[in-house]
PDB file of C-alpha atoms and ligand atoms in Angstrom:
ATOM      1  CA  MET A  55      -0.122  -0.042   0.187  1.00  0.00           C
ATOM      2  CA  THR A  56       1.407   3.258  -0.941  1.00  0.00           C
ATOM      3  CA  ASP A  57      -0.867   5.904   0.018  1.00  0.00           C
ATOM      4  CA  THR A  58      -3.280   6.081   2.939  1.00  0.00           C
ATOM      5  CA  THR A  59      -4.971   9.547   2.518  1.00  0.00           C
ATOM      6  CA  ASN A  60      -7.155   9.927  -0.439  1.00  0.00           C
ATOM      7  CA  PRO A  61      -9.004   7.114  -2.229  1.00  0.00           C
ATOM      8  CA  ILE A  62      -8.453   6.320  -5.632  1.00  0.00           C
ATOM      9  CA  ILE A  63     -11.752   4.843  -5.755  1.00  0.00           C
ATOM     10  CA  LYS A  64     -14.853   5.913  -4.219  1.00  0.00           C
ATOM     11  CA  PHE A  65     -18.387   4.928  -4.277  1.00  0.00           C
ATOM     12  CA  ASP A  66     -20.692   7.300  -2.075  1.00  0.00           C
ATOM     13  CA  LYS A  67     -24.084   6.133  -1.627  1.00  0.00           C
ATOM     14  CA  VAL A  68     -24.331   4.305  -5.215  1.00  0.00           C
ATOM     15  CA  ILE A  69     -27.665   3.294  -6.185  1.00  0.00           C
ATOM     16  CA  LYS A  70     -27.909   0.616  -9.253  1.00  0.00           C
ATOM     17  CA  ARG A  71     -31.294  -0.805 -10.421  1.00  0.00           C
ATOM     18  CA  PHE A  72     -31.832  -3.220 -13.179  1.00  0.00           C
ATOM     19  CA  GLY A  73     -35.647  -2.625 -13.546  1.00  0.00           C
ATOM     20  CA  ASP A  74     -37.380  -3.392 -10.174  1.00  0.00           C
ATOM     21  CA  LEU A  75     -34.111  -5.282  -8.597  1.00  0.00           C
ATOM     22  CA  THR A  76     -32.136  -2.578  -6.585  1.00  0.00           C
ATOM     23  CA  VAL A  77     -28.265  -4.136  -6.832  1.00  0.00           C
ATOM     24  CA  LEU A  78     -26.494  -1.826  -5.204  1.00  0.00           C
ATOM     25  CA  ASN A  79     -28.377  -0.186  -2.173  1.00  0.00           C
ATOM     26  CA  GLU A  80     -26.586   3.254  -1.113  1.00  0.00           C
ATOM     27  CA  LEU A  81     -23.113   1.388  -1.541  1.00  0.00           C
ATOM     28  CA  ASP A  82     -20.203   3.268   0.222  1.00  0.00           C
ATOM     29  CA  PHE A  83     -16.933   1.702  -0.637  1.00  0.00           C
ATOM     30  CA  GLU A  84     -13.345   3.154  -0.975  1.00  0.00           C
ATOM     31  CA  VAL A  85     -10.007   1.872  -2.379  1.00  0.00           C
ATOM     32  CA  LYS A  86      -6.636   3.611  -1.556  1.00  0.00           C
ATOM     33  CA  ARG A  87      -4.047   4.256  -4.157  1.00  0.00           C
ATOM     34  CA  GLY A  88      -1.789   0.673  -4.174  1.00  0.00           C
ATOM     35  CA  GLU A  89      -4.245  -1.051  -2.122  1.00  0.00           C
ATOM     36  CA  LYS A  90      -4.972  -4.847  -3.109  1.00  0.00           C
ATOM     37  CA  VAL A  91      -8.679  -5.168  -2.425  1.00  0.00           C
ATOM     38  CA  THR A  92     -10.583  -8.642  -2.553  1.00  0.00           C
ATOM     39  CA  ILE A  93     -14.494  -8.686  -2.891  1.00  0.00           C
ATOM     40  CA  ILE A  94     -16.098 -11.874  -1.889  1.00  0.00           C
ATOM     41  CA  GLY A  95     -19.713 -12.685  -1.777  1.00  0.00           C
ATOM     42  CA  PRO A  96     -22.658 -14.934  -2.775  1.00  0.00           C
ATOM     43  CA  SER A  97     -23.724 -14.987  -6.710  1.00  0.00           C
ATOM     44  CA  GLY A  98     -25.669 -11.856  -7.467  1.00  0.00           C
ATOM     45  CA  SER A  99     -24.378  -9.671  -4.611  1.00  0.00           C
ATOM     46  CA  GLY A 100     -23.518  -7.160  -6.887  1.00  0.00           C
ATOM     47  CA  LYS A 101     -19.782  -7.892  -7.160  1.00  0.00           C
ATOM     48  CA  SER A 102     -19.447  -7.836 -10.855  1.00  0.00           C
ATOM     49  CA  THR A 103     -21.668  -4.611 -11.231  1.00  0.00           C
ATOM     50  CA  VAL A 104     -19.220  -2.657  -9.020  1.00  0.00           C
ATOM     51  CA  LEU A 105     -16.434  -3.444 -11.359  1.00  0.00           C
ATOM     52  CA  ARG A 106     -18.759  -2.806 -14.569  1.00  0.00           C
ATOM     53  CA  ILE A 107     -19.864   0.589 -12.937  1.00  0.00           C
ATOM     54  CA  LEU A 108     -15.966   1.513 -12.733  1.00  0.00           C
ATOM     55  CA  MET A 109     -15.322   0.430 -16.438  1.00  0.00           C
ATOM     56  CA  THR A 110     -18.411   2.526 -17.143  1.00  0.00           C
ATOM     57  CA  LEU A 111     -19.900  -0.178 -18.798  1.00  0.00           C
ATOM     58  CA  GLU A 112     -22.806   0.614 -16.512  1.00  0.00           C
ATOM     59  CA  GLY A 113     -24.283   3.854 -15.424  1.00  0.00           C
ATOM     60  CA  ILE A 114     -25.568   4.372 -11.839  1.00  0.00           C
ATOM     61  CA  ASP A 115     -29.120   5.385 -10.629  1.00  0.00           C
ATOM     62  CA  GLY A 116     -27.998   7.527  -7.512  1.00  0.00           C
ATOM     63  CA  GLY A 117     -24.768   8.420  -5.555  1.00  0.00           C
ATOM     64  CA  MET A 118     -21.450   9.491  -6.843  1.00  0.00           C
ATOM     65  CA  VAL A 119     -18.469   7.289  -8.356  1.00  0.00           C
ATOM     66  CA  THR A 120     -15.056   8.906  -8.219  1.00  0.00           C
ATOM     67  CA  VAL A 121     -11.916   7.904  -9.362  1.00  0.00           C
ATOM     68  CA  ASN A 122      -8.614   9.645  -8.607  1.00  0.00           C
ATOM     69  CA  GLY A 123     -10.895  12.275  -6.961  1.00  0.00           C
ATOM     70  CA  GLU A 124     -12.864  13.024 -10.335  1.00  0.00           C
ATOM     71  CA  PRO A 125     -16.481  11.845 -10.895  1.00  0.00           C
ATOM     72  CA  LEU A 126     -17.155   9.273 -13.336  1.00  0.00           C
ATOM     73  CA  TRP A 127     -20.596  10.905 -14.165  1.00  0.00           C
ATOM     74  CA  HIS A 128     -21.462  14.515 -13.679  1.00  0.00           C
ATOM     75  CA  GLU A 129     -23.432  15.489 -10.807  1.00  0.00           C
ATOM     76  CA  GLN A 130     -27.033  14.416 -10.288  1.00  0.00           C
ATOM     77  CA  GLY A 131     -29.621  16.915 -12.254  1.00  0.00           C
ATOM     78  CA  PRO A 132     -33.216  17.224 -11.818  1.00  0.00           C
ATOM     79  CA  ASP A 133     -33.656  14.268 -14.525  1.00  0.00           C
ATOM     80  CA  GLY A 134     -31.064  11.621 -13.191  1.00  0.00           C
ATOM     81  CA  LEU A 135     -27.392  11.693 -13.666  1.00  0.00           C
ATOM     82  CA  ARG A 136     -26.133  13.671 -16.477  1.00  0.00           C
ATOM     83  CA  PRO A 137     -23.745  12.025 -18.653  1.00  0.00           C
ATOM     84  CA  ALA A 138     -20.040  13.114 -19.043  1.00  0.00           C
ATOM     85  CA  SER A 139     -18.496  14.089 -22.253  1.00  0.00           C
ATOM     86  CA  GLU A 140     -17.299  11.016 -24.115  1.00  0.00           C
ATOM     87  CA  ALA A 141     -13.830  12.523 -23.970  1.00  0.00           C
ATOM     88  CA  HIS A 142     -14.205  12.562 -20.228  1.00  0.00           C
ATOM     89  CA  LEU A 143     -15.228   8.878 -20.036  1.00  0.00           C
ATOM     90  CA  ARG A 144     -12.363   7.915 -22.351  1.00  0.00           C
ATOM     91  CA  LYS A 145      -9.950   9.411 -20.066  1.00  0.00           C
ATOM     92  CA  MET A 146     -11.746   8.025 -17.051  1.00  0.00           C
ATOM     93  CA  ARG A 147     -11.568   4.533 -18.107  1.00  0.00           C
ATOM     94  CA  GLY A 148      -7.893   5.052 -19.697  1.00  0.00           C
ATOM     95  CA  GLN A 149      -6.868   4.790 -15.793  1.00  0.00           C
ATOM     96  CA  LEU A 150      -8.363   1.428 -15.299  1.00  0.00           C
ATOM     97  CA  GLY A 151      -7.756  -1.913 -17.050  1.00  0.00           C
ATOM     98  CA  MET A 152      -9.986  -5.056 -16.527  1.00  0.00           C
ATOM     99  CA  VAL A 153      -9.469  -8.861 -16.781  1.00  0.00           C
ATOM    100  CA  PHE A 154     -12.760 -10.572 -17.380  1.00  0.00           C
ATOM    101  CA  GLN A 155     -13.790 -14.207 -16.427  1.00  0.00           C
ATOM    102  CA  GLN A 156     -14.290 -15.031 -20.074  1.00  0.00           C
ATOM    103  CA  PHE A 157     -10.812 -13.650 -21.083  1.00  0.00           C
ATOM    104  CA  ASN A 158     -12.587 -11.918 -24.226  1.00  0.00           C
ATOM    105  CA  LEU A 159      -9.560 -11.907 -26.188  1.00  0.00           C
ATOM    106  CA  PHE A 160     -10.100 -11.104 -30.042  1.00  0.00           C
ATOM    107  CA  PRO A 161     -10.197 -14.446 -31.774  1.00  0.00           C
ATOM    108  CA  HIS A 162      -9.061 -13.295 -34.977  1.00  0.00           C
ATOM    109  CA  MET A 163      -5.893 -11.263 -33.630  1.00  0.00           C
ATOM    110  CA  SER A 164      -2.251 -13.074 -32.875  1.00  0.00           C
ATOM    111  CA  VAL A 165      -1.350 -13.200 -29.155  1.00  0.00           C
ATOM    112  CA  LEU A 166       0.791 -10.425 -29.447  1.00  0.00           C
ATOM    113  CA  ARG A 167      -1.551  -7.991 -31.641  1.00  0.00           C
ATOM    114  CA  ASN A 168      -4.189  -8.678 -28.762  1.00  0.00           C
ATOM    115  CA  VAL A 169      -1.916  -7.108 -26.493  1.00  0.00           C
ATOM    116  CA  THR A 170      -0.589  -3.985 -28.850  1.00  0.00           C
ATOM    117  CA  GLU A 171      -4.052  -3.578 -30.643  1.00  0.00           C
ATOM    118  CA  ALA A 172      -5.304  -0.883 -27.942  1.00  0.00           C
ATOM    119  CA  PRO A 173      -2.020   1.007 -27.250  1.00  0.00           C
ATOM    120  CA  VAL A 174      -1.728   1.505 -31.186  1.00  0.00           C
ATOM    121  CA  LYS A 175      -5.220   2.616 -31.694  1.00  0.00           C
ATOM    122  CA  VAL A 176      -6.229   4.114 -28.329  1.00  0.00           C
ATOM    123  CA  LEU A 177      -3.175   5.680 -27.092  1.00  0.00           C
ATOM    124  CA  GLY A 178      -1.456   6.387 -30.277  1.00  0.00           C
ATOM    125  CA  LEU A 179       1.603   4.269 -29.782  1.00  0.00           C
ATOM    126  CA  SER A 180       3.901   3.300 -33.016  1.00  0.00           C
ATOM    127  CA  LYS A 181       3.591  -0.003 -33.860  1.00  0.00           C
ATOM    128  CA  THR A 182       7.349  -0.697 -32.666  1.00  0.00           C
ATOM    129  CA  ALA A 183       6.881   0.884 -29.410  1.00  0.00           C
ATOM    130  CA  ALA A 184       3.733  -1.028 -28.739  1.00  0.00           C
ATOM    131  CA  ARG A 185       5.456  -4.248 -29.961  1.00  0.00           C
ATOM    132  CA  GLU A 186       8.306  -3.923 -27.773  1.00  0.00           C
ATOM    133  CA  ARG A 187       6.184  -2.949 -24.716  1.00  0.00           C
ATOM    134  CA  GLY A 188       3.925  -6.150 -26.020  1.00  0.00           C
ATOM    135  CA  LEU A 189       6.668  -8.533 -25.932  1.00  0.00           C
ATOM    136  CA  GLU A 190       7.865  -7.091 -22.478  1.00  0.00           C
ATOM    137  CA  LEU A 191       4.592  -8.034 -21.208  1.00  0.00           C
ATOM    138  CA  LEU A 192       4.266 -11.328 -22.387  1.00  0.00           C
ATOM    139  CA  GLU A 193       7.636 -12.095 -21.037  1.00  0.00           C
ATOM    140  CA  LEU A 194       6.262 -10.915 -17.869  1.00  0.00           C
ATOM    141  CA  VAL A 195       3.175 -13.224 -17.796  1.00  0.00           C
ATOM    142  CA  GLY A 196       5.734 -15.956 -19.265  1.00  0.00           C
ATOM    143  CA  LEU A 197       4.333 -16.093 -22.807  1.00  0.00           C
ATOM    144  CA  SER A 198       6.972 -14.589 -24.856  1.00  0.00           C
ATOM    145  CA  ASP A 199       7.142 -17.723 -27.069  1.00  0.00           C
ATOM    146  CA  GLN A 200       3.642 -17.945 -27.906  1.00  0.00           C
ATOM    147  CA  ALA A 201       3.285 -14.234 -29.376  1.00  0.00           C
ATOM    148  CA  ASP A 202       2.425 -15.373 -32.992  1.00  0.00           C
ATOM    149  CA  LYS A 203       0.026 -17.652 -32.003  1.00  0.00           C
ATOM    150  CA  TYR A 204      -3.873 -17.318 -31.984  1.00  0.00           C
ATOM    151  CA  PRO A 205      -6.070 -17.337 -28.937  1.00  0.00           C
ATOM    152  CA  HIS A 206      -7.859 -20.805 -29.906  1.00  0.00           C
ATOM    153  CA  GLN A 207      -4.212 -22.607 -29.731  1.00  0.00           C
ATOM    154  CA  LEU A 208      -3.638 -21.547 -26.359  1.00  0.00           C
ATOM    155  CA  SER A 209      -4.848 -23.200 -23.109  1.00  0.00           C
ATOM    156  CA  GLY A 210      -7.679 -21.275 -20.946  1.00  0.00           C
ATOM    157  CA  GLY A 211      -4.573 -20.233 -18.593  1.00  0.00           C
ATOM    158  CA  GLN A 212      -2.502 -19.077 -21.245  1.00  0.00           C
ATOM    159  CA  GLN A 213      -5.164 -17.107 -22.569  1.00  0.00           C
ATOM    160  CA  GLN A 214      -5.971 -15.468 -19.519  1.00  0.00           C
ATOM    161  CA  ARG A 215      -2.528 -14.446 -19.015  1.00  0.00           C
ATOM    162  CA  VAL A 216      -2.757 -12.962 -22.561  1.00  0.00           C
ATOM    163  CA  GLY A 217      -5.895 -11.084 -20.702  1.00  0.00           C
ATOM    164  CA  ILE A 218      -3.804  -9.634 -18.009  1.00  0.00           C
ATOM    165  CA  ALA A 219      -1.066  -8.713 -20.506  1.00  0.00           C
ATOM    166  CA  ARG A 220      -3.516  -6.922 -22.655  1.00  0.00           C
ATOM    167  CA  ALA A 221      -4.901  -5.388 -19.461  1.00  0.00           C
ATOM    168  CA  LEU A 222      -1.534  -4.018 -18.595  1.00  0.00           C
ATOM    169  CA  ALA A 223      -0.449  -2.837 -22.000  1.00  0.00           C
ATOM    170  CA  MET A 224      -2.921   0.268 -21.351  1.00  0.00           C
ATOM    171  CA  ARG A 225      -0.693   1.175 -18.354  1.00  0.00           C
ATOM    172  CA  PRO A 226      -3.736   1.543 -15.972  1.00  0.00           C
ATOM    173  CA  SER A 227      -3.253   2.538 -12.521  1.00  0.00           C
ATOM    174  CA  ILE A 228      -5.987   0.219 -11.128  1.00  0.00           C
ATOM    175  CA  LEU A 229      -6.393  -3.075 -12.363  1.00  0.00           C
ATOM    176  CA  LEU A 230      -9.773  -4.930 -11.575  1.00  0.00           C
ATOM    177  CA  PHE A 231     -10.221  -8.492 -11.889  1.00  0.00           C
ATOM    178  CA  ASP A 232     -13.493 -10.502 -12.121  1.00  0.00           C
ATOM    179  CA  GLU A 233     -13.246 -13.937 -11.140  1.00  0.00           C
ATOM    180  CA  PRO A 234     -10.069 -14.248 -13.217  1.00  0.00           C
ATOM    181  CA  THR A 235      -9.915 -18.172 -12.710  1.00  0.00           C
ATOM    182  CA  SER A 236     -13.729 -19.269 -12.489  1.00  0.00           C
ATOM    183  CA  ALA A 237     -13.616 -20.490 -16.286  1.00  0.00           C
ATOM    184  CA  LEU A 238     -10.416 -22.436 -15.784  1.00  0.00           C
ATOM    185  CA  ASP A 239      -9.531 -26.072 -15.172  1.00  0.00           C
ATOM    186  CA  PRO A 240      -8.420 -26.503 -11.706  1.00  0.00           C
ATOM    187  CA  GLU A 241      -4.601 -27.466 -13.050  1.00  0.00           C
ATOM    188  CA  LEU A 242      -4.523 -24.218 -14.969  1.00  0.00           C
ATOM    189  CA  VAL A 243      -5.573 -21.726 -11.973  1.00  0.00           C
ATOM    190  CA  GLY A 244      -2.002 -21.779 -10.313  1.00  0.00           C
ATOM    191  CA  GLU A 245      -0.089 -19.985 -13.443  1.00  0.00           C
ATOM    192  CA  VAL A 246      -2.827 -17.290 -13.477  1.00  0.00           C
ATOM    193  CA  LEU A 247      -2.758 -16.688  -9.591  1.00  0.00           C
ATOM    194  CA  THR A 248       1.203 -16.802  -9.756  1.00  0.00           C
ATOM    195  CA  VAL A 249       0.807 -13.956 -12.393  1.00  0.00           C
ATOM    196  CA  ILE A 250      -1.528 -11.802 -10.353  1.00  0.00           C
ATOM    197  CA  GLY A 251       0.230 -12.511  -6.969  1.00  0.00           C
ATOM    198  CA  ARG A 252       3.551 -11.148  -8.921  1.00  0.00           C
ATOM    199  CA  LEU A 253       1.763  -7.930 -10.078  1.00  0.00           C
ATOM    200  CA  ALA A 254       0.351  -7.689  -6.534  1.00  0.00           C
ATOM    201  CA  GLU A 255       3.732  -6.903  -5.402  1.00  0.00           C
ATOM    202  CA  GLU A 256       3.845  -3.812  -7.470  1.00  0.00           C
ATOM    203  CA  HIS A 257       3.447  -0.783  -4.920  1.00  0.00           C
ATOM    204  CA  ASP A 258       2.127   1.441  -7.128  1.00  0.00           C
ATOM    205  CA  LEU A 259      -0.657  -0.484  -9.007  1.00  0.00           C
ATOM    206  CA  THR A 260      -3.858  -0.547  -6.990  1.00  0.00           C
ATOM    207  CA  MET A 261      -5.876  -3.713  -7.619  1.00  0.00           C
ATOM    208  CA  LEU A 262      -9.731  -4.989  -7.155  1.00  0.00           C
ATOM    209  CA  LEU A 263     -10.175  -8.568  -7.270  1.00  0.00           C
ATOM    210  CA  VAL A 264     -13.310 -10.448  -7.282  1.00  0.00           C
ATOM    211  CA  THR A 265     -12.471 -14.160  -6.649  1.00  0.00           C
ATOM    212  CA  HIS A 266     -13.684 -17.270  -4.713  1.00  0.00           C
ATOM    213  CA  GLU A 267     -10.007 -18.274  -4.126  1.00  0.00           C
ATOM    214  CA  MET A 268     -10.049 -17.715  -0.667  1.00  0.00           C
ATOM    215  CA  ARG A 269      -6.318 -18.785   0.192  1.00  0.00           C
ATOM    216  CA  PHE A 270      -4.993 -16.523  -2.658  1.00  0.00           C
ATOM    217  CA  ALA A 271      -7.220 -13.663  -1.395  1.00  0.00           C
ATOM    218  CA  ARG A 272      -5.534 -14.212   1.999  1.00  0.00           C
ATOM    219  CA  GLU A 273      -2.132 -14.077   0.735  1.00  0.00           C
ATOM    220  CA  ILE A 274      -2.361 -11.064  -1.689  1.00  0.00           C
ATOM    221  CA  SER A 275      -5.023  -8.609  -0.134  1.00  0.00           C
ATOM    222  CA  ASP A 276      -4.448  -5.602   2.263  1.00  0.00           C
ATOM    223  CA  ARG A 277      -8.281  -5.647   2.856  1.00  0.00           C
ATOM    224  CA  VAL A 278     -11.284  -8.024   1.970  1.00  0.00           C
ATOM    225  CA  CYS A 279     -14.657  -7.060   1.690  1.00  0.00           C
ATOM    226  CA  PHE A 280     -17.768  -9.324   2.079  1.00  0.00           C
ATOM    227  CA  PHE A 281     -20.517  -8.277  -0.080  1.00  0.00           C
ATOM    228  CA  ASP A 282     -24.123  -9.311   0.550  1.00  0.00           C
ATOM    229  CA  GLN A 283     -27.255  -8.082  -1.214  1.00  0.00           C
ATOM    230  CA  GLY A 284     -25.422  -5.044  -3.003  1.00  0.00           C
ATOM    231  CA  GLN A 285     -24.031  -3.688   0.657  1.00  0.00           C
ATOM    232  CA  ILE A 286     -20.480  -4.323   2.168  1.00  0.00           C
ATOM    233  CA  ARG A 287     -21.662  -6.678   5.011  1.00  0.00           C
ATOM    234  CA  GLU A 288     -18.193  -6.767   6.587  1.00  0.00           C
ATOM    235  CA  GLU A 289     -14.733  -5.806   5.605  1.00  0.00           C
ATOM    236  CA  GLY A 290     -11.110  -6.263   7.386  1.00  0.00           C
ATOM    237  CA  THR A 291      -7.771  -7.490   6.753  1.00  0.00           C
ATOM    238  CA  PRO A 292      -7.848 -10.972   5.478  1.00  0.00           C
ATOM    239  CA  GLU A 293      -6.825 -12.288   8.995  1.00  0.00           C
ATOM    240  CA  GLU A 294      -9.727 -10.636  10.715  1.00  0.00           C
ATOM    241  CA  LEU A 295     -12.219 -11.612   8.068  1.00  0.00           C
ATOM    242  CA  PHE A 296     -11.307 -14.951   7.488  1.00  0.00           C
ATOM    243  CA  THR A 297      -9.871 -16.276  10.957  1.00  0.00           C
ATOM    244  CA  ASN A 298     -12.384 -14.396  12.997  1.00  0.00           C
ATOM    245  CA  PRO A 299     -15.327 -12.732  11.283  1.00  0.00           C
ATOM    246  CA  SER A 300     -17.864 -10.974  13.256  1.00  0.00           C
ATOM    247  CA  GLU A 301     -21.051 -11.234  11.155  1.00  0.00           C
ATOM    248  CA  ALA A 302     -23.216 -14.440  10.972  1.00  0.00           C
ATOM    249  CA  ARG A 303     -23.570 -13.766   7.524  1.00  0.00           C
ATOM    250  CA  THR A 304     -19.784 -13.646   6.747  1.00  0.00           C
ATOM    251  CA  ARG A 305     -19.194 -16.746   8.732  1.00  0.00           C
ATOM    252  CA  GLU A 306     -22.100 -18.767   7.226  1.00  0.00           C
ATOM    253  CA  PHE A 307     -20.763 -17.792   3.990  1.00  0.00           C
ATOM    254  CA  LEU A 308     -17.011 -18.827   4.443  1.00  0.00           C
ATOM    255  CA  GLN A 309     -18.118 -22.102   5.839  1.00  0.00           C
ATOM    256  CA  ALA A 310     -19.802 -22.825   2.542  1.00  0.00           C
ATOM    257  CA  VAL A 311     -16.959 -21.852   0.410  1.00  0.00           C
ATOM    258  CA  LEU A 312     -13.791 -23.030   2.389  1.00  0.00           C
TER     259      LEU A 312
HETATM  260  P1  ADP B 409     -22.148 -11.040  -8.794  1.00  0.00           P
HETATM  261  O1  ADP B 409     -21.244 -10.817  -9.729  1.00  0.00           O
HETATM  262  O2  ADP B 409     -21.978 -10.794  -7.150  1.00  0.00           O
HETATM  263  O3  ADP B 409     -22.583 -12.371  -9.009  1.00  0.00           O
HETATM  264  P2  ADP B 409     -23.879  -9.397 -10.299  1.00  0.00           P
HETATM  265  O4  ADP B 409     -23.143  -7.892  -9.960  1.00  0.00           O
HETATM  266  O5  ADP B 409     -23.236  -9.828 -11.837  1.00  0.00           O
HETATM  267  O6  ADP B 409     -23.396 -10.173  -9.401  1.00  0.00           O
HETATM  268  O7  ADP B 409     -25.424  -9.060 -10.362  1.00  0.00           O
HETATM  269  C1  ADP B 409     -26.223  -8.558  -9.351  1.00  0.00           C
HETATM  270  C2  ADP B 409     -27.437  -8.969  -9.616  1.00  0.00           C
HETATM  271  O8  ADP B 409     -27.842  -8.040 -10.805  1.00  0.00           O
HETATM  272  C3  ADP B 409     -27.827 -10.153 -10.090  1.00  0.00           C
HETATM  273  O9  ADP B 409     -29.117 -10.408  -9.536  1.00  0.00           O
HETATM  274  C4  ADP B 409     -28.147 -10.101 -11.581  1.00  0.00           C
HETATM  275  O10 ADP B 409     -29.071 -11.239 -12.061  1.00  0.00           O
HETATM  276  C5  ADP B 409     -28.501  -8.869 -11.517  1.00  0.00           C
HETATM  277  N1  ADP B 409     -27.849  -8.187 -13.202  1.00  0.00           N
HETATM  278  C6  ADP B 409     -26.874  -8.045 -13.651  1.00  0.00           C
HETATM  279  N2  ADP B 409     -26.595  -7.282 -14.667  1.00  0.00           N
HETATM  280  C7  ADP B 409     -27.542  -7.264 -15.340  1.00  0.00           C
HETATM  281  C8  ADP B 409     -28.509  -6.731 -16.057  1.00  0.00           C
HETATM  282  N3  ADP B 409     -27.626  -6.154 -17.085  1.00  0.00           N
HETATM  283  N4  ADP B 409     -29.853  -6.781 -16.390  1.00  0.00           N
HETATM  284  C9  ADP B 409     -30.380  -7.339 -15.507  1.00  0.00           C
HETATM  285  N5  ADP B 409     -30.199  -7.637 -14.377  1.00  0.00           N
HETATM  286  C10 ADP B 409     -28.642  -7.763 -14.194  1.00  0.00           C
HETATM  287 MG1   MG B 410     -19.778 -11.660 -10.953  1.00  0.00          MG
END
């Protein structure tokens, strides 16, 4: 953890509805710069929604979300939240990278191109510079020898490591992971967790991770948040939450998954 003063992510009484369903009910949630935070909780509790809101893949129905002190959307107007300009959203989005459960690689592009495409198209990096950085990142995730292959030629674990390299290529200050190992065969989980664990040692990188890998969460997190019905029911250090949860609901959940 590097900074303990200003939160880099702040949810302030955030409301999110899908039709009649209130998924986030005045959620207050903060992440500090450099902090590694894990979200755990039952299916449907709103974990992915929190990450999708940060990526501006979803809007909100009330409250305020700020990244680096700036609101993602402008303030509440008389007729709901006013949208920010496209330029503002692009700028805000550029600070975050996301690794999805289902990898979401471009199937028709080589591994290297999957990593270099956005830096060239969005950041305007030269092809040479993007290639150099792409190869470095593939090296970091242990895939330098797979650069010219296509996603379907790789194992799920390798594909997910490409997903991580691709997210890093945009040089985000915040990296979001949504159950990055849930789609993998058990024997491939370790290689992906190893890469994520290595990233967790980077002091400047803020990480927000949704996972069911409790042992891993315990190893890498500064803080664990237990989500239930769109609220944080309990949070604390991994030690506190896993060994001595104070809420009955947390204990119940942990008993079911551990
Ligand atoms: P989690 O990731 O914790 O399993 P989600 O954030 O994906 O939960 O979803 C929370 C709730 O919102 C679930 O009940 C889910 O069915 C609902 N939901 C999520 N996305 C949508 C959507 N696009 N339309 C309607 N309901 C949705
Ligand atoms: Mg989810």
